[in-house]
Amino acid sequence: MGRQERVVRELIGAHGRTYAEEAGIGLKGTPQPLYRLLVLSHLLSARIRGSIALATARALHEAGLRDPRRMAEATWQQRVDALGRGGYRRYDERTATQLGDGAELLTERWGGDLRRLRQEADGKVSELHRLLQEFPGMGPAGAGIFLREAQGVWPEAAPYLDAKALQGAERLNLPQDPERLTELAGDTDPAVLAAALVRAAVGKEVVEDTLRRAG
């Protein structure tokens, strides 16, 4: 086993957990988990700590705001309160409005089902990326996070390693080519690989731990 393969193996072994999993989302290709991932991607794309975004995604779920109908029917104040319980206070008012508007858009345009958005994209990853940005507050970063996490259930997106994941690879002295990184990861779910690389990009201690383990 070569040095780079050892680094990838150790990274995945210690830090290979998707952000959806950490947020308590059992990701499947069905409407509710996909919607919860959309909300999580929105939250993670803001300039706020990932741990707060994850806690907020869980708080929204606990408040019952786990599908577009419930999100749209909730009052603005109910959304603000749920965001606040997760610690998402810096952006709570704007985000409460965006989540409500986004839920209405999803319901009206795609019948509350992101699988219909996927069908509209017709297998084109660039079109998926564009359509996801039609949701209020979802810019390129948020769309990238969604596709990075969803590639296990939307395989046409795989291997999807965005700029943040490739930054993690660079910090670990790994190749910058998604296909080569996927080869090094073997049969690992590409979403797990991507999440582990992102953790290397945002956490110096992850890089140090991985390189130490790899020897």
CSV table of C-alpha atoms in Angstrom, one decimal:
chain,number,residue,atom,x,y,z
A,1,MET,CA,0.0,0.0,0.0
A,2,GLY,CA,1.4,3.4,-1.0
A,3,ARG,CA,1.7,6.4,1.1
A,4,GLN,CA,-1.2,8.3,-0.4
A,5,GLU,CA,-3.5,5.2,-0.1
A,6,ARG,CA,-2.5,5.0,3.6
A,7,VAL,CA,-3.3,8.6,4.1
A,8,VAL,CA,-6.8,8.2,2.6
A,9,ARG,CA,-7.5,5.0,4.5
A,10,GLU,CA,-6.6,6.7,7.8
A,11,LEU,CA,-8.5,9.8,7.0
A,12,ILE,CA,-11.7,7.8,6.2
A,13,GLY,CA,-11.2,5.5,9.2
A,14,ALA,CA,-11.0,8.3,11.7
A,15,HIS,CA,-13.1,11.1,10.1
A,16,GLY,CA,-15.3,9.4,7.4
A,17,ARG,CA,-18.7,10.5,8.5
A,18,THR,CA,-21.0,12.5,6.3
A,19,TYR,CA,-22.5,15.7,7.6
A,20,ALA,CA,-26.0,14.3,7.0
A,21,GLU,CA,-25.2,11.4,9.3
A,22,GLU,CA,-23.9,13.7,11.9
A,23,ALA,CA,-27.1,15.8,11.7
A,24,GLY,CA,-29.2,12.6,12.2
A,25,ILE,CA,-30.4,12.4,8.6
A,26,GLY,CA,-30.7,8.8,7.4
A,27,LEU,CA,-30.1,9.8,3.8
A,28,LYS,CA,-32.2,8.0,1.3
A,29,GLY,CA,-33.5,8.9,-2.1
A,30,THR,CA,-36.9,9.8,-0.7
A,31,PRO,CA,-38.5,13.2,-0.2
A,32,GLN,CA,-38.1,13.9,3.5
A,33,PRO,CA,-34.4,13.0,3.9
A,34,LEU,CA,-33.6,14.9,0.7
A,35,TYR,CA,-35.4,18.0,2.0
A,36,ARG,CA,-33.6,17.8,5.3
A,37,LEU,CA,-30.3,17.6,3.4
A,38,LEU,CA,-31.3,20.7,1.5
A,39,VAL,CA,-31.9,22.6,4.7
A,40,LEU,CA,-28.7,21.3,6.2
A,41,SER,CA,-26.8,22.4,3.1
A,42,HIS,CA,-28.3,25.9,3.4
A,43,LEU,CA,-27.2,26.1,7.0
A,44,LEU,CA,-23.7,24.8,6.4
A,45,SER,CA,-23.1,27.3,3.6
A,46,ALA,CA,-23.2,30.3,5.9
A,47,ARG,CA,-20.2,31.8,7.5
A,48,ILE,CA,-20.9,30.0,10.8
A,49,ARG,CA,-19.3,27.1,12.6
A,50,GLY,CA,-20.3,23.7,11.2
A,51,SER,CA,-21.2,22.4,14.7
A,52,ILE,CA,-23.8,25.2,15.0
A,53,ALA,CA,-25.2,24.4,11.6
A,54,LEU,CA,-25.5,20.7,12.5
A,55,ALA,CA,-27.1,21.5,15.9
A,56,THR,CA,-29.6,23.8,14.1
A,57,ALA,CA,-30.6,21.2,11.6
A,58,ARG,CA,-31.3,18.9,14.5
A,59,ALA,CA,-33.3,21.6,16.3
A,60,LEU,CA,-35.4,22.2,13.2
A,61,HIS,CA,-36.2,18.5,13.0
A,62,GLU,CA,-37.1,18.4,16.7
A,63,ALA,CA,-39.4,21.3,16.1
A,64,GLY,CA,-41.3,19.3,13.5
A,65,LEU,CA,-39.9,21.4,10.5
A,66,ARG,CA,-38.8,18.3,8.7
A,67,ASP,CA,-40.6,18.6,5.3
A,68,PRO,CA,-41.5,21.5,3.1
A,69,ARG,CA,-45.2,21.5,4.0
A,70,ARG,CA,-44.5,21.9,7.8
A,71,MET,CA,-41.7,24.4,7.1
A,72,ALA,CA,-44.0,26.6,4.9
A,73,GLU,CA,-47.0,26.3,7.4
A,74,ALA,CA,-44.9,27.3,10.4
A,75,THR,CA,-44.9,30.9,11.4
A,76,TRP,CA,-41.8,33.0,10.8
A,77,GLN,CA,-41.4,33.3,14.6
A,78,GLN,CA,-41.5,29.5,15.0
A,79,ARG,CA,-38.7,29.2,12.4
A,80,VAL,CA,-36.7,31.9,14.1
A,81,ASP,CA,-37.2,30.2,17.5
A,82,ALA,CA,-36.0,26.8,16.2
A,83,LEU,CA,-33.0,28.4,14.5
A,84,GLY,CA,-32.2,30.1,17.8
A,85,ARG,CA,-32.4,26.9,19.8
A,86,GLY,CA,-29.7,25.5,17.5
A,87,GLY,CA,-27.5,28.5,18.1
A,88,TYR,CA,-28.0,29.9,14.6
A,89,ARG,CA,-28.6,33.5,15.9
A,90,ARG,CA,-26.5,35.6,13.6
A,91,TYR,CA,-28.5,34.8,10.5
A,92,ASP,CA,-31.8,33.6,12.2
A,93,GLU,CA,-34.2,36.2,10.8
A,94,ARG,CA,-33.0,36.2,7.2
A,95,THR,CA,-32.7,32.4,7.2
A,96,ALA,CA,-36.2,32.0,8.7
A,97,THR,CA,-37.6,33.9,5.7
A,98,GLN,CA,-35.5,32.0,3.2
A,99,LEU,CA,-36.5,28.6,4.6
A,100,GLY,CA,-40.2,29.5,4.4
A,101,ASP,CA,-39.9,30.9,0.8
A,102,GLY,CA,-37.8,27.9,-0.3
A,103,ALA,CA,-40.3,25.4,1.1
A,104,GLU,CA,-43.1,27.2,-0.8
A,105,LEU,CA,-41.0,27.1,-4.0
A,106,LEU,CA,-40.3,23.4,-3.6
A,107,THR,CA,-44.0,22.7,-3.1
A,108,GLU,CA,-45.2,24.8,-5.9
A,109,ARG,CA,-42.7,24.0,-8.5
A,110,TRP,CA,-41.7,20.4,-7.7
A,111,GLY,CA,-44.6,19.1,-5.6
A,112,GLY,CA,-42.5,19.1,-2.4
A,113,ASP,CA,-40.2,16.4,-3.9
A,114,LEU,CA,-36.6,17.0,-4.8
A,115,ARG,CA,-36.6,13.9,-7.0
A,116,ARG,CA,-38.7,16.0,-9.5
A,117,LEU,CA,-35.9,18.6,-9.5
A,118,ARG,CA,-33.5,15.7,-10.3
A,119,GLN,CA,-35.7,14.6,-13.1
A,120,GLU,CA,-35.8,18.1,-14.5
A,121,ALA,CA,-32.0,18.1,-14.6
A,122,ASP,CA,-32.0,15.0,-16.7
A,123,GLY,CA,-28.7,13.6,-15.4
A,124,LYS,CA,-26.8,16.8,-15.9
A,125,VAL,CA,-24.8,17.7,-12.8
A,126,SER,CA,-24.3,21.3,-13.9
A,127,GLU,CA,-28.1,21.6,-14.2
A,128,LEU,CA,-28.6,20.1,-10.7
A,129,HIS,CA,-26.2,22.7,-9.4
A,130,ARG,CA,-28.1,25.5,-11.2
A,131,LEU,CA,-31.5,24.4,-10.1
A,132,LEU,CA,-30.5,24.0,-6.4
A,133,GLN,CA,-29.4,27.6,-6.5
A,134,GLU,CA,-33.0,28.7,-7.2
A,135,PHE,CA,-33.8,28.2,-3.6
A,136,PRO,CA,-33.4,31.4,-1.6
A,137,GLY,CA,-30.1,31.5,0.2
A,138,MET,CA,-28.6,28.6,-1.7
A,139,GLY,CA,-25.6,29.9,-3.6
A,140,PRO,CA,-22.9,27.8,-5.3
A,141,ALA,CA,-21.4,26.7,-2.0
A,142,GLY,CA,-24.8,25.4,-0.7
A,143,ALA,CA,-25.5,23.6,-4.0
A,144,GLY,CA,-22.1,22.0,-3.8
A,145,ILE,CA,-22.6,20.8,-0.3
A,146,PHE,CA,-25.9,19.2,-1.2
A,147,LEU,CA,-24.4,17.4,-4.2
A,148,ARG,CA,-21.3,16.4,-2.2
A,149,GLU,CA,-23.6,14.7,0.4
A,150,ALA,CA,-26.3,13.4,-2.0
A,151,GLN,CA,-23.9,11.7,-4.5
A,152,GLY,CA,-24.5,8.4,-2.7
A,153,VAL,CA,-28.2,8.4,-3.6
A,154,TRP,CA,-27.8,10.5,-6.8
A,155,PRO,CA,-24.9,8.6,-8.4
A,156,GLU,CA,-24.9,10.7,-11.5
A,157,ALA,CA,-23.2,13.4,-9.4
A,158,ALA,CA,-20.3,11.1,-8.3
A,159,PRO,CA,-17.5,11.6,-7.8
A,160,TYR,CA,-18.4,15.1,-6.6
A,161,LEU,CA,-15.5,16.7,-4.8
A,162,ASP,CA,-16.0,20.4,-4.6
A,163,ALA,CA,-13.3,23.1,-3.9
A,164,LYS,CA,-13.5,22.6,-0.2
A,165,ALA,CA,-12.9,18.8,-0.4
A,166,LEU,CA,-10.0,19.4,-2.8
A,167,GLN,CA,-8.6,21.9,-0.4
A,168,GLY,CA,-8.5,19.1,2.2
A,169,ALA,CA,-6.8,16.8,-0.3
A,170,GLU,CA,-4.1,19.5,-0.9
A,171,ARG,CA,-3.5,19.9,2.8
A,172,LEU,CA,-2.9,16.1,3.0
A,173,ASN,CA,-0.5,16.2,0.0
A,174,LEU,CA,-3.0,14.1,-2.0
A,175,PRO,CA,-3.9,14.4,-5.7
A,176,GLN,CA,-6.3,17.2,-6.8
A,177,ASP,CA,-8.0,14.9,-9.3
A,178,PRO,CA,-11.5,13.6,-8.1
A,179,GLU,CA,-11.1,10.3,-10.1
A,180,ARG,CA,-7.7,9.6,-8.6
A,181,LEU,CA,-8.9,10.4,-5.1
A,182,THR,CA,-11.8,8.0,-5.6
A,183,GLU,CA,-9.4,5.3,-6.7
A,184,LEU,CA,-7.3,5.8,-3.6
A,185,ALA,CA,-10.5,5.4,-1.5
A,186,GLY,CA,-11.4,2.0,-3.0
A,187,ASP,CA,-15.0,1.1,-2.4
A,188,THR,CA,-15.7,3.9,0.1
A,189,ASP,CA,-18.9,5.9,-0.6
A,190,PRO,CA,-17.7,9.0,-2.4
A,191,ALA,CA,-19.9,11.1,-0.1
A,192,VAL,CA,-17.9,9.7,2.9
A,193,LEU,CA,-14.6,10.5,1.2
A,194,ALA,CA,-15.8,14.0,0.4
A,195,ALA,CA,-16.9,14.7,4.0
A,196,ALA,CA,-13.6,13.4,5.4
A,197,LEU,CA,-11.7,15.7,3.0
A,198,VAL,CA,-13.8,18.7,4.0
A,199,ARG,CA,-13.0,17.9,7.6
A,200,ALA,CA,-9.3,18.0,6.7
A,201,ALA,CA,-9.9,21.4,5.0
A,202,VAL,CA,-11.5,23.0,8.0
A,203,GLY,CA,-9.6,21.3,10.8
A,204,LYS,CA,-5.8,21.5,11.2
A,205,GLU,CA,-6.0,18.8,13.9
A,206,VAL,CA,-7.6,16.4,11.4
A,207,VAL,CA,-4.7,16.8,9.1
A,208,GLU,CA,-2.2,16.3,11.8
A,209,ASP,CA,-4.0,13.3,13.2
A,210,THR,CA,-4.3,11.7,9.7
A,211,LEU,CA,-0.7,12.2,8.8
A,212,ARG,CA,0.4,10.9,12.2
A,213,ARG,CA,-1.7,7.7,11.8
A,214,ALA,CA,-0.4,7.2,8.2
A,215,GLY,CA,3.2,7.2,9.5
